[in-house]
Coordinates of C-alpha atoms in Angstrom, one line a residue:
X1 CA -147.1 211.8 134.2
X2 CA -147.5 214.4 131.4
X3 CA -145.4 213.8 128.3
X4 CA -142.0 215.6 127.8
X5 CA -140.6 218.1 127.5
X6 CA -141.0 219.2 131.2
X7 CA -141.1 222.6 132.7
X8 CA -137.8 221.8 134.5
X9 CA -135.4 220.1 132.2
X10 CA -131.7 219.6 131.8
X11 CA -129.4 218.8 128.9
X12 CA -128.1 215.4 129.8
X13 CA -124.6 215.2 131.0
X14 CA -124.0 215.4 134.8
X15 CA -120.8 215.5 136.9
X16 CA -119.1 212.1 137.0
X17 CA -118.0 210.8 140.4
X18 CA -114.3 210.6 141.0
X19 CA -114.2 206.8 141.3
X20 CA -115.8 206.5 137.8
X21 CA -113.2 208.9 136.3
X22 CA -110.4 206.9 137.9
X23 CA -111.8 203.6 136.6
X24 CA -112.2 205.0 133.1
X25 CA -108.6 206.3 133.2
X26 CA -107.5 202.8 134.2
X27 CA -109.3 201.3 131.2
X28 CA -107.6 203.8 128.9
X29 CA -104.3 202.9 130.5
X30 CA -104.9 199.1 130.0
X31 CA -105.0 198.6 133.8
X32 CA -108.7 197.6 133.9
X33 CA -111.0 195.8 131.6
X34 CA -114.3 197.2 130.3
X35 CA -116.0 194.3 132.1
X36 CA -114.5 195.5 135.4
X37 CA -115.6 199.1 134.6
X38 CA -119.2 198.1 134.1
X39 CA -120.4 197.6 137.7
X40 CA -118.7 200.9 138.7
X41 CA -120.7 202.7 135.9
X42 CA -123.9 201.0 137.0
X43 CA -123.5 202.2 140.6
X44 CA -122.7 205.8 139.4
X45 CA -125.8 205.8 137.1
X46 CA -128.0 204.5 139.9
X47 CA -126.8 207.3 142.2
X48 CA -127.2 210.0 139.6
X49 CA -130.7 208.8 138.8
X50 CA -131.6 209.0 142.5
X51 CA -130.2 212.6 142.5
X52 CA -132.4 213.7 139.7
X53 CA -135.5 212.2 141.4
X54 CA -134.6 213.9 144.7
X55 CA -134.5 217.4 143.2
X56 CA -137.7 216.8 141.1
X57 CA -136.2 216.4 137.6
X58 CA -138.5 214.2 135.4
X59 CA -136.4 214.2 132.2
X60 CA -134.1 211.7 133.8
X61 CA -130.9 210.7 132.0
X62 CA -127.9 208.4 132.8
X63 CA -125.7 211.5 133.0
X64 CA -123.9 210.2 129.9
X65 CA -121.7 208.3 132.4
X66 CA -120.9 205.6 129.9
X67 CA -119.4 208.1 127.4
X68 CA -116.2 210.1 127.2
X69 CA -117.7 212.9 125.1
X70 CA -121.3 214.0 124.6
X71 CA -121.3 212.9 120.9
X72 CA -120.2 209.3 121.6
X73 CA -122.6 206.4 120.8
X74 CA -123.6 206.7 117.2
X75 CA -120.7 207.0 114.8
X76 CA -118.3 204.9 116.9
X77 CA -120.9 202.1 116.6
X78 CA -121.7 202.6 112.9
X79 CA -120.1 200.1 110.4
X80 CA -118.1 202.0 107.9
X81 CA -116.8 204.6 110.3
X82 CA -113.3 204.3 111.6
X83 CA -111.3 205.9 114.4
X84 CA -108.4 207.9 112.9
X85 CA -105.4 208.0 115.2
X86 CA -103.2 211.0 115.1
X87 CA -105.1 212.6 112.2
X88 CA -103.1 215.2 110.2
X89 CA -104.0 218.8 110.6
X90 CA -105.3 219.1 107.0
X91 CA -108.2 216.8 108.1
X92 CA -109.6 219.7 110.2
X93 CA -111.4 222.8 109.1
X94 CA -109.9 225.5 111.3
X95 CA -112.9 227.8 110.7
X96 CA -115.1 225.4 112.6
X97 CA -115.2 227.2 116.0
X98 CA -114.5 224.3 118.3
X99 CA -111.6 222.9 116.2
X100 CA -109.2 225.6 117.4
X101 CA -110.4 225.1 121.0
X102 CA -109.7 221.3 120.8
X103 CA -106.2 222.0 119.4
X104 CA -105.4 224.4 122.2
X105 CA -107.1 222.5 125.1
X106 CA -105.2 220.8 127.8
X107 CA -107.7 217.9 128.1
X108 CA -105.9 214.7 129.0
X109 CA -107.8 212.9 126.2
X110 CA -108.9 215.0 123.3
X111 CA -112.0 214.3 121.2
X112 CA -111.9 211.3 118.8
X113 CA -111.9 211.8 115.0
X114 CA -114.1 209.2 113.4
X115 CA -114.3 209.2 109.6
X116 CA -116.2 207.3 107.0
X117 CA -114.0 204.6 105.3
X118 CA -116.7 202.4 103.9
X119 CA -120.5 202.1 103.3
X120 CA -122.3 203.1 106.4
X121 CA -124.5 200.4 107.9
X122 CA -126.2 200.2 111.3
X123 CA -125.7 196.6 112.3
X124 CA -126.2 196.8 116.0
X125 CA -128.0 198.8 118.7
X126 CA -126.3 202.1 119.6
X127 CA -128.1 203.9 122.3
X128 CA -130.6 201.2 123.3
X129 CA -128.1 199.6 125.8
X130 CA -127.8 202.9 127.6
X131 CA -131.6 203.2 127.7
X132 CA -132.1 199.7 128.9
X133 CA -129.7 200.2 131.8
X134 CA -131.3 203.5 132.7
X135 CA -134.7 201.8 132.8
X136 CA -133.6 199.4 135.5
X137 CA -133.4 202.4 137.9
X138 CA -136.8 203.8 137.1
X139 CA -140.4 203.0 138.0
X140 CA -142.6 202.0 135.1
X141 CA -144.4 205.4 135.2
X142 CA -141.0 207.2 135.0
X143 CA -139.8 205.5 131.9
X144 CA -141.8 207.7 129.5
X145 CA -140.1 210.8 130.8
X146 CA -136.5 209.5 130.6
X147 CA -134.3 211.0 127.9
X148 CA -131.5 209.8 125.7
X149 CA -129.1 212.3 124.2
X150 CA -127.9 211.7 120.6
X151 CA -125.0 212.8 118.4
X152 CA -125.8 215.4 115.8
X153 CA -126.0 213.6 112.4
X154 CA -123.7 216.1 110.7
X155 CA -121.1 216.1 113.5
X156 CA -118.2 214.6 111.5
X157 CA -119.1 216.3 108.2
X158 CA -118.6 220.0 108.7
X159 CA -115.5 219.5 110.8
X160 CA -113.7 217.4 108.2
X161 CA -115.0 218.1 104.7
X162 CA -113.6 217.3 102.1
X163 CA -112.2 214.4 104.1
X164 CA -115.5 213.3 105.7
X165 CA -115.9 210.3 103.3
X166 CA -114.1 208.8 100.3
X167 CA -115.5 209.7 96.9
X168 CA -115.2 206.1 95.9
X169 CA -117.7 205.2 98.6
X170 CA -120.1 208.1 98.3
X171 CA -120.3 210.3 95.2
X172 CA -121.6 213.3 97.2
X173 CA -123.0 214.6 100.5
X174 CA -126.6 213.5 99.6
X175 CA -125.6 209.9 99.3
X176 CA -123.5 210.0 102.5
X177 CA -126.3 211.7 104.4
X178 CA -128.9 209.2 103.1
X179 CA -127.2 206.3 104.8
X180 CA -126.7 208.3 108.1
X181 CA -130.4 209.1 108.0
X182 CA -131.3 205.5 107.4
X183 CA -129.2 204.4 110.4
X184 CA -130.8 207.0 112.6
X185 CA -134.4 206.0 111.6
X186 CA -133.6 202.4 112.6
X187 CA -132.0 203.5 115.9
X188 CA -135.0 205.7 116.8
X189 CA -137.3 202.8 116.0
X190 CA -135.2 200.5 118.2
X191 CA -135.3 203.0 121.1
X192 CA -139.0 203.4 120.7
X193 CA -139.4 199.7 121.0
X194 CA -137.5 199.8 124.3
X195 CA -139.9 202.3 125.7
X196 CA -138.0 205.5 124.9
X197 CA -140.3 208.5 124.2
X198 CA -137.9 211.4 124.5
X199 CA -134.6 212.0 122.5
X200 CA -132.5 215.1 122.2
X201 CA -129.9 215.7 119.5
X202 CA -126.9 217.7 120.9
X203 CA -125.7 220.0 118.2
X204 CA -123.2 222.8 118.5
X205 CA -122.8 222.7 114.7
X206 CA -126.1 224.4 114.1
X207 CA -125.3 227.2 116.5
X208 CA -122.0 227.8 114.7
X209 CA -124.0 229.1 111.7
X210 CA -124.6 232.1 113.9
X211 CA -120.9 232.8 114.1
X212 CA -119.6 235.5 111.8
X213 CA -116.0 234.0 111.9
X214 CA -117.2 230.6 110.7
X215 CA -119.4 232.0 107.9
X216 CA -116.4 234.1 106.7
X217 CA -114.1 231.0 106.8
X218 CA -116.6 228.9 104.8
X219 CA -116.9 231.7 102.2
X220 CA -113.2 232.0 101.9
X221 CA -112.9 228.3 101.1
X222 CA -115.8 228.3 98.6
X223 CA -118.5 226.8 100.8
X224 CA -122.0 228.1 100.6
X225 CA -123.1 228.4 104.2
X226 CA -126.8 228.8 103.4
X227 CA -126.8 225.7 101.2
X228 CA -124.9 223.8 103.8
X229 CA -127.4 224.7 106.6
X230 CA -130.2 223.7 104.2
X231 CA -128.6 220.3 103.7
X232 CA -128.2 219.7 107.5
X233 CA -131.9 220.6 108.1
X234 CA -132.9 218.1 105.4
X235 CA -130.6 215.5 107.0
X236 CA -132.3 216.0 110.4
X237 CA -135.8 215.7 108.8
X238 CA -134.7 212.5 107.0
X239 CA -133.3 211.1 110.3
X240 CA -136.6 211.6 112.2
X241 CA -139.0 211.0 109.3
X242 CA -141.7 208.5 110.2
X243 CA -141.1 208.6 114.0
X244 CA -144.1 207.8 116.2
X245 CA -146.2 210.8 117.1
X246 CA -145.6 210.2 120.8
X247 CA -141.8 210.2 120.5
X248 CA -140.7 213.7 121.3
X249 CA -137.6 215.0 119.4
X250 CA -135.6 217.9 120.8
X251 CA -132.6 219.6 119.3
X252 CA -130.1 221.3 121.6
X253 CA -128.0 224.2 120.3
X254 CA -125.0 225.6 122.2
X255 CA -121.8 227.4 121.5
X256 CA -119.4 225.1 123.1
X257 CA -119.1 223.6 126.6
X258 CA -115.7 221.9 126.7
X259 CA -113.5 221.2 129.7
X260 CA -114.1 223.7 132.5
X261 CA -116.8 225.5 130.5
X262 CA -114.8 226.6 127.5
X263 CA -117.0 228.1 124.8
X264 CA -116.1 228.3 121.2
X265 CA -118.4 230.7 119.3
X266 CA -120.8 233.7 119.6
X267 CA -123.7 235.1 117.7
X268 CA -127.5 235.5 118.2
X269 CA -130.0 233.1 116.7
X270 CA -131.5 235.7 114.4
X271 CA -129.2 234.5 111.5
X272 CA -130.8 231.1 111.5
X273 CA -134.0 231.3 113.5
X274 CA -136.6 231.5 110.7
X275 CA -135.1 228.7 108.7
X276 CA -134.2 226.5 111.7
X277 CA -137.4 226.8 113.7
X278 CA -139.8 226.6 110.8
X279 CA -138.1 224.0 108.6
X280 CA -136.5 221.6 111.0
X281 CA -139.2 219.2 112.1
X282 CA -138.2 218.8 115.8
X283 CA -140.8 219.3 118.5
X284 CA -138.7 221.4 120.8
X285 CA -135.5 223.4 120.7
X286 CA -133.1 223.6 123.7
X287 CA -131.4 227.0 123.4
X288 CA -128.4 228.4 125.2
X289 CA -129.3 231.7 126.8
X290 CA -127.1 232.0 129.8
X291 CA -124.9 234.8 128.5
X292 CA -125.1 237.7 126.0
X293 CA -123.2 235.8 123.4
X294 CA -126.5 234.0 122.5
X295 CA -128.2 237.4 121.7
X296 CA -131.7 238.4 122.6
X297 CA -135.1 236.6 122.7
X298 CA -136.4 238.3 119.5
X299 CA -135.7 235.3 117.3
X300 CA -138.3 233.3 119.3
X301 CA -140.9 235.2 117.4
X302 CA -140.1 232.8 114.5
X303 CA -141.1 229.7 116.4
X304 CA -144.2 228.0 115.0
X305 CA -147.1 227.8 117.5
X306 CA -146.9 224.0 117.7
X307 CA -143.3 223.9 118.8
X308 CA -141.7 224.6 122.2
X309 CA -138.5 226.1 123.5
X310 CA -136.5 225.1 126.6
X311 CA -134.6 228.2 127.7
X312 CA -131.1 227.5 128.8
X313 CA -130.9 230.3 131.4
X314 CA -129.0 228.7 134.2
X315 CA -125.3 228.2 133.4
X316 CA -123.7 224.9 133.8
X317 CA -120.2 226.4 133.5
X318 CA -119.7 228.0 136.9
X319 CA -121.1 227.3 140.4
X320 CA -122.5 230.7 141.2
X321 CA -126.3 230.5 141.5
X322 CA -128.4 232.8 139.4
X323 CA -131.0 235.1 141.0
X324 CA -134.4 233.4 141.1
X325 CA -136.3 236.6 140.4
X326 CA -134.0 237.5 137.5
X327 CA -134.6 234.1 135.9
X328 CA -138.4 234.5 136.2
X329 CA -138.2 237.9 134.6
X330 CA -136.2 236.5 131.7
X331 CA -138.7 233.8 131.1
X332 CA -141.5 236.4 131.0
X333 CA -139.4 238.5 128.6
X334 CA -138.9 235.6 126.3
X335 CA -142.6 234.8 126.3
X336 CA -143.4 238.4 125.3
X337 CA -141.9 237.7 121.8
X338 CA -143.9 234.6 121.3
X339 CA -147.4 235.9 121.0
X340 CA -150.5 234.6 122.7
X341 CA -149.8 231.7 125.1
X342 CA -146.1 232.2 124.6
X343 CA -145.4 231.3 128.3
X344 CA -147.1 227.9 127.8
X345 CA -144.6 227.0 125.1
X346 CA -141.6 227.6 127.3
X347 CA -139.5 225.6 129.8
X348 CA -136.3 226.2 131.7
X349 CA -133.0 224.3 131.9
X350 CA -129.2 224.8 132.2
X351 CA -127.8 226.0 128.9
X352 CA -125.7 222.8 128.4
X353 CA -124.6 219.7 130.2
X354 CA -122.4 219.7 133.3
X355 CA -119.8 217.4 131.7
X356 CA -119.9 217.4 127.9
X357 CA -116.4 216.2 128.3
X358 CA -116.0 213.5 130.9
X359 CA -113.7 215.7 133.1
X360 CA -116.6 218.1 133.4
X361 CA -117.0 221.7 134.4
X362 CA -115.4 223.4 137.4
X363 CA -118.0 222.7 140.0
X364 CA -118.7 220.2 142.7
X365 CA -121.5 217.6 142.8
X366 CA -123.3 219.7 145.4
X367 CA -123.0 222.7 143.0
X368 CA -124.7 220.6 140.3
X369 CA -127.5 219.6 142.7
X370 CA -128.1 223.2 143.7
X371 CA -128.3 224.3 140.0
X372 CA -130.9 221.6 139.3
X373 CA -132.9 222.5 142.4
X374 CA -132.9 226.1 141.2
X375 CA -134.3 225.1 137.8
X376 CA -137.1 223.1 139.5
X377 CA -137.9 225.9 141.9
X378 CA -138.1 228.5 139.2
X379 CA -140.3 226.3 137.1
X380 CA -142.8 225.9 140.0
X381 CA -142.8 229.6 140.5
X382 CA -143.7 230.3 136.9
X383 CA -146.0 227.4 135.8
X384 CA -148.8 225.8 137.7
X385 CA -148.2 222.5 135.9
X386 CA -144.5 222.2 136.8

């Protein structure tokens, strides 16, 4: 099998089966233990792996079936971070696009707020248990293509500054970020040791820097958005510094994919493309492109020749299938902005996961299967190596 990323890809989360959702709700209600939940999760993961194989997806994930939200796994397992129950409103920066959405959502279980309360130390595996379980449902030759999705390292910073960490623990952002990066380097090394060769950071925050409303909100409160983006790019580079050359690192940008496909922000990539593509040392970028709110393909001209892009052209928000011919035309249009051999540096996927929140988007399991099949069919129509 060729190394990832693959011509037909997907972002990670898949529609959870009803029995898994009922079991997780029972755990939340104290009516079932996590030990009783485990075998139900394992069966669900086994089945969703089989689905991906059936439709021809090689970047196999566990569907994020052991998580409540897409960003679970890192900070909730990092010593020094604590879950804040009933956080006061002043802990939130309302200019961050998804904050307003979370406050107004009708999700039965809103997103957790986890903040630094002590020195940050990685003292146990975080994502490796997920990967080890996923491996049990794969053939040896399939393991190298399997993918683990990761929380954005700045996730709980932008949303909650100046409450992200206590000043008596960290004097400034640089010190706080240094320990996050140290923990991520250790986690990536652990994943690599388990056989993982493909990781994908899921990061709406970076796309929010395309949002005029957020940039205006930051300016009004005295934050320098350019300097903040620079600090986040440095944080990423510090997190992935020293990774093995055959470990592929992707970064996924989207503008929100909450319950039933709610999005939070708009704005094309042109505001950040040169800095992001050329300075953040990822191998590939997964870019939302299923609606006009992501802008045009022109920013792809800023992508260095050694990096690739997975075009999120198929929506995971709604069940209606895109026209195959229209998708092929859009891929070719995107390639036209990328110079010679542009088409060879492109792949296709849905724009986001099908269940970033455990309740998922408004589509059936059969709808999800058809969307993934469409991605595979289009890839084979465009690329001979798909």
